[in-house]
Tab-separated table of C-alpha atoms in Angstrom:
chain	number	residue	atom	x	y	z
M	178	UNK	CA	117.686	130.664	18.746
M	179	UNK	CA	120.899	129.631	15.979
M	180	UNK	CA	122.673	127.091	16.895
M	181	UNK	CA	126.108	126.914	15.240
M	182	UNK	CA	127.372	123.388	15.613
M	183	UNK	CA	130.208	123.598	13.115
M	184	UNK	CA	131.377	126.353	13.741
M	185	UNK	CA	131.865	125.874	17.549
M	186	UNK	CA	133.437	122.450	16.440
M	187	UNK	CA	135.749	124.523	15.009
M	188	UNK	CA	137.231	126.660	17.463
M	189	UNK	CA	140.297	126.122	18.913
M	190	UNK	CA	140.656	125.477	22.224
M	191	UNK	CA	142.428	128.200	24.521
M	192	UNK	CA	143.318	128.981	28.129
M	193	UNK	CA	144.067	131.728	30.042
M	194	UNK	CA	148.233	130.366	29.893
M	195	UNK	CA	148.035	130.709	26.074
M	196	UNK	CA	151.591	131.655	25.247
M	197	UNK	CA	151.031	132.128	21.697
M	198	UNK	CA	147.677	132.608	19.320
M	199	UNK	CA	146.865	130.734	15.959
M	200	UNK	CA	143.596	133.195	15.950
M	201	UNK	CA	142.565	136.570	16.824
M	202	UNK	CA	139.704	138.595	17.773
M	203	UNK	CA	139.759	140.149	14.194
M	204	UNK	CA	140.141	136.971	12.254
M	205	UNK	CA	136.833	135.837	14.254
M	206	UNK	CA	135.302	139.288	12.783
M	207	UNK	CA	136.369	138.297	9.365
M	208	UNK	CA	135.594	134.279	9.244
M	209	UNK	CA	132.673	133.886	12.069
M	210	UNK	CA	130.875	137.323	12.514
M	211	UNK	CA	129.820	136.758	8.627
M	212	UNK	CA	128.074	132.959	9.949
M	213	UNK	CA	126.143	134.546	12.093
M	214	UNK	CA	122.049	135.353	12.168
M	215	UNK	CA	121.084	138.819	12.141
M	216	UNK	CA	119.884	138.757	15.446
M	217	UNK	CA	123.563	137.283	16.795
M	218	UNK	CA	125.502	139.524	15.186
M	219	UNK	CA	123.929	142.645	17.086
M	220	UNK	CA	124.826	140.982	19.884
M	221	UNK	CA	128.535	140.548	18.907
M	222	UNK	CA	128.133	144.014	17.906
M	223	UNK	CA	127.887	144.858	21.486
M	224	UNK	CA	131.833	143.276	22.249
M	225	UNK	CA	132.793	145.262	19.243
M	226	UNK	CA	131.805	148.757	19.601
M	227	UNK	CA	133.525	149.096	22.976
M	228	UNK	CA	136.667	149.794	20.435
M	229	UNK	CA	134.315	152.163	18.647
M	230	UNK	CA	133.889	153.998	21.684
M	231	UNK	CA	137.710	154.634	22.108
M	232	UNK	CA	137.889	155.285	18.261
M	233	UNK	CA	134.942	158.142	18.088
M	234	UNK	CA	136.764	159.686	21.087
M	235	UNK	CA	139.837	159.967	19.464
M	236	UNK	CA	138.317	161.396	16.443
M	237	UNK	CA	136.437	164.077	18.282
M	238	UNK	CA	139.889	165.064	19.350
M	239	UNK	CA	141.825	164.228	16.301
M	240	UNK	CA	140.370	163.833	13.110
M	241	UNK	CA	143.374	162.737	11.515
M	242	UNK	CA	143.858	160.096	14.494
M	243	UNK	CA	144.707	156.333	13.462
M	244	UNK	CA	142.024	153.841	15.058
M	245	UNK	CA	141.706	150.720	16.205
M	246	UNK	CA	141.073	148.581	13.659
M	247	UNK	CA	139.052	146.225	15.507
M	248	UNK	CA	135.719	148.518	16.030
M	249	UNK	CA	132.787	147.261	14.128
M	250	UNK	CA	132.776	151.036	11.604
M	251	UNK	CA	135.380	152.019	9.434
M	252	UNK	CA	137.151	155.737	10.009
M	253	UNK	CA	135.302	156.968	7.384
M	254	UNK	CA	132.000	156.017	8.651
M	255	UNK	CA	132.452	157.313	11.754
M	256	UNK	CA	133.890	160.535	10.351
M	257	UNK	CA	130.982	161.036	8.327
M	258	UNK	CA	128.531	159.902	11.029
M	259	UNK	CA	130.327	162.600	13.714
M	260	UNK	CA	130.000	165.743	10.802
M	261	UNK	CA	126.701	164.718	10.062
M	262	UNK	CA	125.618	165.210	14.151
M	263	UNK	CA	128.046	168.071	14.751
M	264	UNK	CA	126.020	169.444	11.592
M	265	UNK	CA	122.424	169.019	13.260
M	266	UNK	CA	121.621	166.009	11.621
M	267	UNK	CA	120.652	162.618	12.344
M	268	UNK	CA	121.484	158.941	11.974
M	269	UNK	CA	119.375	155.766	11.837
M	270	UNK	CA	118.900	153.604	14.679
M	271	UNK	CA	119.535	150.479	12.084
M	272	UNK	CA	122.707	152.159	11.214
M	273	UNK	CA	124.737	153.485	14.162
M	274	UNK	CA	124.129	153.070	17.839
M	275	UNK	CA	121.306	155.021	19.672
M	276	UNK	CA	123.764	155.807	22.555
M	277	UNK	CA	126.813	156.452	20.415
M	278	UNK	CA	124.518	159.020	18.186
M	279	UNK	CA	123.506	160.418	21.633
M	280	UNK	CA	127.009	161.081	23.259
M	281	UNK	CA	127.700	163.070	19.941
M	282	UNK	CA	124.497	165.018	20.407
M	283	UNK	CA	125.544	165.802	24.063
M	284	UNK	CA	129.397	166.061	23.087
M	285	UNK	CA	128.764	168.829	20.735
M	286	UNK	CA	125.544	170.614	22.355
M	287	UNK	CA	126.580	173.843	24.378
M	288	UNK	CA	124.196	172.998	27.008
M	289	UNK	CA	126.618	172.559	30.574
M	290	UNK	CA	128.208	169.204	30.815
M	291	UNK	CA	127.650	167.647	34.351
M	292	UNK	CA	130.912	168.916	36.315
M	293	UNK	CA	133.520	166.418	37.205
M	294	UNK	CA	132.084	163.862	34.784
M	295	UNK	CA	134.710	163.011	31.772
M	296	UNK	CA	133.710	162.565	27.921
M	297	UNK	CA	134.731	158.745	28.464
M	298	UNK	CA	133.419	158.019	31.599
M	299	UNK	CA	129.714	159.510	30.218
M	300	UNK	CA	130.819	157.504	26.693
M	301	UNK	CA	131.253	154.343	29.002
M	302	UNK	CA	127.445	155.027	31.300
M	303	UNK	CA	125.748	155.469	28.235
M	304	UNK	CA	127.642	152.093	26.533
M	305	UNK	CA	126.852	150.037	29.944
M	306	UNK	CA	123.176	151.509	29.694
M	307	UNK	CA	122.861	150.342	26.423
M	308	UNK	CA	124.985	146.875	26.581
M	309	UNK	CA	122.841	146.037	29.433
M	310	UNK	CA	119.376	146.666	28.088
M	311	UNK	CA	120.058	143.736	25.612
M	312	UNK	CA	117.290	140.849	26.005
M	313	UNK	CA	120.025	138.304	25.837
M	314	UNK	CA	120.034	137.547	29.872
M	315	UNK	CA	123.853	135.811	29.604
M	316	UNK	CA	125.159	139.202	27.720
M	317	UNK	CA	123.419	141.664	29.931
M	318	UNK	CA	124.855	139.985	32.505
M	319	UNK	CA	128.478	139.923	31.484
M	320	UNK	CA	128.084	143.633	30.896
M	321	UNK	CA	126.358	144.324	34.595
M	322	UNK	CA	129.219	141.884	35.893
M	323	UNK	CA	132.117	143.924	34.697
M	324	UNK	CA	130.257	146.775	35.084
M	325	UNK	CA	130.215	146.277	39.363
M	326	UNK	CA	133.741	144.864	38.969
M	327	UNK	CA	135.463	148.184	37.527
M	328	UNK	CA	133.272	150.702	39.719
M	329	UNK	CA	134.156	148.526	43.265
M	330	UNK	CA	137.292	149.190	42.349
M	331	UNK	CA	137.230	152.380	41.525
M	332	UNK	CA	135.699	153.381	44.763
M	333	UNK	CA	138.144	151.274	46.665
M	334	UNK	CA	140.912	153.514	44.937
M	335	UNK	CA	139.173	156.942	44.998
M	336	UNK	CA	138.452	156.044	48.917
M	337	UNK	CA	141.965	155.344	49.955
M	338	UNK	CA	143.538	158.142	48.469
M	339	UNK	CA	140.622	160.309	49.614
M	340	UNK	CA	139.217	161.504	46.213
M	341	UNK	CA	135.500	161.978	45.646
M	342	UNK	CA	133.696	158.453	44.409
M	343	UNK	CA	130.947	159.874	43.189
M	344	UNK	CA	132.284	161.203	40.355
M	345	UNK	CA	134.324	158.289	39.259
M	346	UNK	CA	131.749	155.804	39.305
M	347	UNK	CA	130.125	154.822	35.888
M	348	UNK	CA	126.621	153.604	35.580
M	349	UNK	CA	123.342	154.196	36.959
M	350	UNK	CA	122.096	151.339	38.840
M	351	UNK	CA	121.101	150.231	42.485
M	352	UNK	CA	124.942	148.757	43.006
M	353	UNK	CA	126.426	152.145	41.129
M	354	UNK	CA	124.125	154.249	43.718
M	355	UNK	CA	125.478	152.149	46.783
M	356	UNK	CA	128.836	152.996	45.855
M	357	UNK	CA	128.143	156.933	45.595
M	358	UNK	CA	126.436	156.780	48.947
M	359	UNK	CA	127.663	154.192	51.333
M	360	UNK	CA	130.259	155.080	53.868
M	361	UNK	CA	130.310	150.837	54.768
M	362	UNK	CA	133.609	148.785	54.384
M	363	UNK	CA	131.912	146.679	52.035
M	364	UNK	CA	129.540	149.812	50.739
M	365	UNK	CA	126.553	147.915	51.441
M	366	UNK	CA	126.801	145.109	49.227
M	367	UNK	CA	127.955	142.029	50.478
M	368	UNK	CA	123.967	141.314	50.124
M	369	UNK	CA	124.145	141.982	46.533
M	370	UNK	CA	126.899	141.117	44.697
M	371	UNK	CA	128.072	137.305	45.300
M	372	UNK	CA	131.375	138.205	44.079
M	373	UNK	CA	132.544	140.950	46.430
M	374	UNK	CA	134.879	139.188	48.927
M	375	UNK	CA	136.866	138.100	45.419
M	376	UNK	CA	137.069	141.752	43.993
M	377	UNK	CA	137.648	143.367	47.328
M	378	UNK	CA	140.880	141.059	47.781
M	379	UNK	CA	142.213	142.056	44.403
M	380	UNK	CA	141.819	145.378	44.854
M	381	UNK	CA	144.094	144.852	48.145
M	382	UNK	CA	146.814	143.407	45.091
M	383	UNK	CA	149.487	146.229	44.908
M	384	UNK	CA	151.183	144.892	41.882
M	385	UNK	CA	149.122	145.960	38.711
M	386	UNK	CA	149.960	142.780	36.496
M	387	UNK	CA	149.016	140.645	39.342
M	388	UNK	CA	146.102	142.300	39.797
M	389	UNK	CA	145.041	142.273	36.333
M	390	UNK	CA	145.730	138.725	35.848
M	391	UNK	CA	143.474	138.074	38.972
M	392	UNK	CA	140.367	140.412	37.943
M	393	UNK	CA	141.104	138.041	34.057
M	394	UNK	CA	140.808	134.626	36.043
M	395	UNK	CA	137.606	135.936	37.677
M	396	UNK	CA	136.074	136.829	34.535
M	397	UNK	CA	136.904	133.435	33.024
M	398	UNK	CA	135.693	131.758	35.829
M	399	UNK	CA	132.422	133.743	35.393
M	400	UNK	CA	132.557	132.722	31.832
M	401	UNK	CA	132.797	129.478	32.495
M	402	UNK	CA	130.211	129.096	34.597
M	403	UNK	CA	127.715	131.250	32.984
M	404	UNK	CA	127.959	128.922	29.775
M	405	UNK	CA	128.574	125.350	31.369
M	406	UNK	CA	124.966	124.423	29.411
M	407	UNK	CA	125.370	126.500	26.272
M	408	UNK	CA	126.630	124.078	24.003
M	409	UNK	CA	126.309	125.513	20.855
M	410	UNK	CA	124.823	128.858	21.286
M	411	UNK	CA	125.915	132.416	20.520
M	412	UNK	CA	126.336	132.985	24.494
M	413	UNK	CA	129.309	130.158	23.775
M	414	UNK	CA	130.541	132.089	20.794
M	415	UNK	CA	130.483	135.871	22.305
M	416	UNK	CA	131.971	133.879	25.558
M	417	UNK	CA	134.934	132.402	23.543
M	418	UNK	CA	135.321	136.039	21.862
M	419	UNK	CA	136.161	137.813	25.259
M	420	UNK	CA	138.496	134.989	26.089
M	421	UNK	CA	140.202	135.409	23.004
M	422	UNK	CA	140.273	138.892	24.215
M	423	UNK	CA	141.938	138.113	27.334
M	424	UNK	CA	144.727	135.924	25.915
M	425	UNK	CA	145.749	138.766	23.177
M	426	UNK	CA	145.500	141.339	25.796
M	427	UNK	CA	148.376	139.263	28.093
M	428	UNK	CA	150.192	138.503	25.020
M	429	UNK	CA	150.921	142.158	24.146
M	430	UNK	CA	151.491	143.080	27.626
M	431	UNK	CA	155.306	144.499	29.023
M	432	UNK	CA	155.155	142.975	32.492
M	433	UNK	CA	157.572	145.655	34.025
M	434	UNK	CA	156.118	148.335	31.681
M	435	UNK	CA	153.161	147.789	33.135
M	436	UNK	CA	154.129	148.163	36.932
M	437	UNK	CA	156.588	150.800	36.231
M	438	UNK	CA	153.133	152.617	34.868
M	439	UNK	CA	150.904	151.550	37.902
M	440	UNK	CA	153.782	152.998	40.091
M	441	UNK	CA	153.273	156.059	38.483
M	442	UNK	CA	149.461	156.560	38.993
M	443	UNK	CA	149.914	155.445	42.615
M	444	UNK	CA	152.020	158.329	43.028
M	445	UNK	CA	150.230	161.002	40.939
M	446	UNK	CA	147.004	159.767	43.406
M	447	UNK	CA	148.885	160.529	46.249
M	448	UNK	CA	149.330	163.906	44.785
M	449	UNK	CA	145.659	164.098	44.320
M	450	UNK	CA	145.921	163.983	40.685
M	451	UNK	CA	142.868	162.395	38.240
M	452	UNK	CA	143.209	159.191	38.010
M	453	UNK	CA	143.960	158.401	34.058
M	454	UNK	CA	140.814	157.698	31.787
M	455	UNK	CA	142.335	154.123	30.842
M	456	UNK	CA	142.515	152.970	34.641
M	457	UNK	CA	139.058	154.341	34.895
C-alpha cells in the first residue's frame, strides 16, 4: 500500500464550521489525483463518478446539457461512450465503468424496465453495487454506510406519508431487503446497524437544513473514526476528499432556499406525489 507522507503534510486542515475554502474538491483532482498510484486513483475514481452518474443522465436526456465539471470524463467522452452503446457497441472495462456501460445497455434496450423503479434510482443500485464490491474494506464501507443511511430514511418518509417503500429503496442487500419487508418500528435492524437510533432521530428533524447538517456531522464522525489509525494512507486522502465535499456543499447552500424547498416536497407527499429524484 502508497503511503503519501507529503502530500498529507500538506493538506489543510478543515472542519465541518469552515466558513470559507482556500481548496476545492477539483483543485484536489488537478494537484493530488495526478500523485497518486494506479491502484489509488481507481479508488478516488469511485468519489468521482458519482458526478458522472448525474452527468450521463442528463445527457441521455439532453445532449446539449452543460455538466458538472467535477466527474472524472469529459462531455465528449461520455457523449461518444453513450452513441457508441446506443449503437450496439461496446466499451472497455479499463476505460469506462462496468456498471455505467451496463445502465446504458439497459437504458437503451427495449426489453420492460422494472415498474416503479426510476433511471436514477437503478443508476444509483448499480453505482452502490459496484462502489461496494471494492477490496478496499474502509471505502466499501463508507459506500454501505451511506448507502443504509439514505434508504432508512427513505423508508421512514415513504412510511409516514403512506407511499410504497419498496420501490424507493436502492440497493440489494440484507439491510435494503429488511427495509422492503419489515413492518417493525425499527424495520428489524436495531441488531444490524449500530447507527440506527442516530439516523432514526434525524429523520424525526422537520427542518431540512437541520437535518442535513445532522446526517453531515454523522458522516464526519464516521470518518473520523474509521481513519483514527490511517496516518498516511489513501483511506486518509479519499476521507479528507468527502469532507472537503461536505464543507463546499454548506458553503453553496441558501439556508431559507433550502427549507422553503423541503416545505414544498412535504406538501407534494401529502398529495401523494413522487418524491423528487434529488431527495431520493
Amino acid at each position: 500500500m502508497s503511503k503519501y507522507y507529503y502530500l498529507i503534510a500538506g493538506l489543510p486542515e478543515i472542519t465541518l464550521e469552515d466558513s470559507k475554502l482556500s481548496y476545492s474538491v477539483s483543485d484536489f483532482k488537478t494537484q493530488i489525483y495526478p500523485e497518486l498510484s494506479d491502484e489509488d486513483k481507481k479508488l478516488i475514481d469511485l468519489f468521482y463518478l458519482k458526478f458522472d452518474n448525474k452527468n450521463v443522465l442528463l445527457l441521455l436526456k439532453d445532449k446539449d446539457a452543460e455538466i458538472d465539471p467535477r466527474g472524472k470524463y469529459s462531455v465528449e467522452e461520455l457523449t461518444e461512450y453513450i452513441a457508441t452503446i446506443k449503437e450496439g457497441g461496446e466499451i472497455p472495462a479499463d476505460v469506462f465503468p462496468t456498471y455505467l456501460s451496463r445502465f446504458m445497455t439497459e437504458y437503451f434496450s427495449d426489453k420492460p424496465k422494472e415498474e416503479g423503479v426510476l433511471p436514477e434510482d437503478h443508476l444509483s443500485t448499480l453505482y452502490y453495487d459496484y462502489a461496494m464490491h471494492t477490496d478496499n474494506r474502509f471505502v466499501a464501507a463508507w459506500f454501505g454506510f451511506n448507502l443504509n443511511i439514505n434508504n432508512i430514511l427513505v423508508a421512514l418518509t415513504a412510511r409516514k406519508y403512506k407511499l410504497d417503500i419498496a420501490s424507493s429503496i436502492v440497493g440489494n442487500t440484507e439491510i435494503t431487503e429488511a427495509l422492503r419487508n419489515s413492518n417493525a418500528r425499527d424495520f428489524g435492524l436495531s441488531a444490524e446497524v449500530d447507527y440506527l437510533d442516530q439516523v432514526l432521530k434525524i429523520g424525526e428533524t422537520p427542518e431540512l437544513v437541520d437535518r442535513e447538517r445532522q446526517l453531515d456531522l454523522l458522516r464526519w464522525n464516521w470518518l473520523e473514526e474509521e481513519t483514527f489509525f490511517n496516518y498516511f494512507t489513501i483511506e486518509r486522502i479519499f476521507a479528507f476528499l468527502l469532507k472537503l465535499e461536505m464543507i463546499e456543499r454548506w458553503l453553496s447552500l441558501d439556508t431559507e432556499k433550502g427549507n422553503q424547498l423541503f416545505r414544498g416536497i412535504i406538501d407534494s407527499l401529502k398529495n401523494e406525489v413522487q418524491i423528487p429524484p434529488e431527495f431520493r
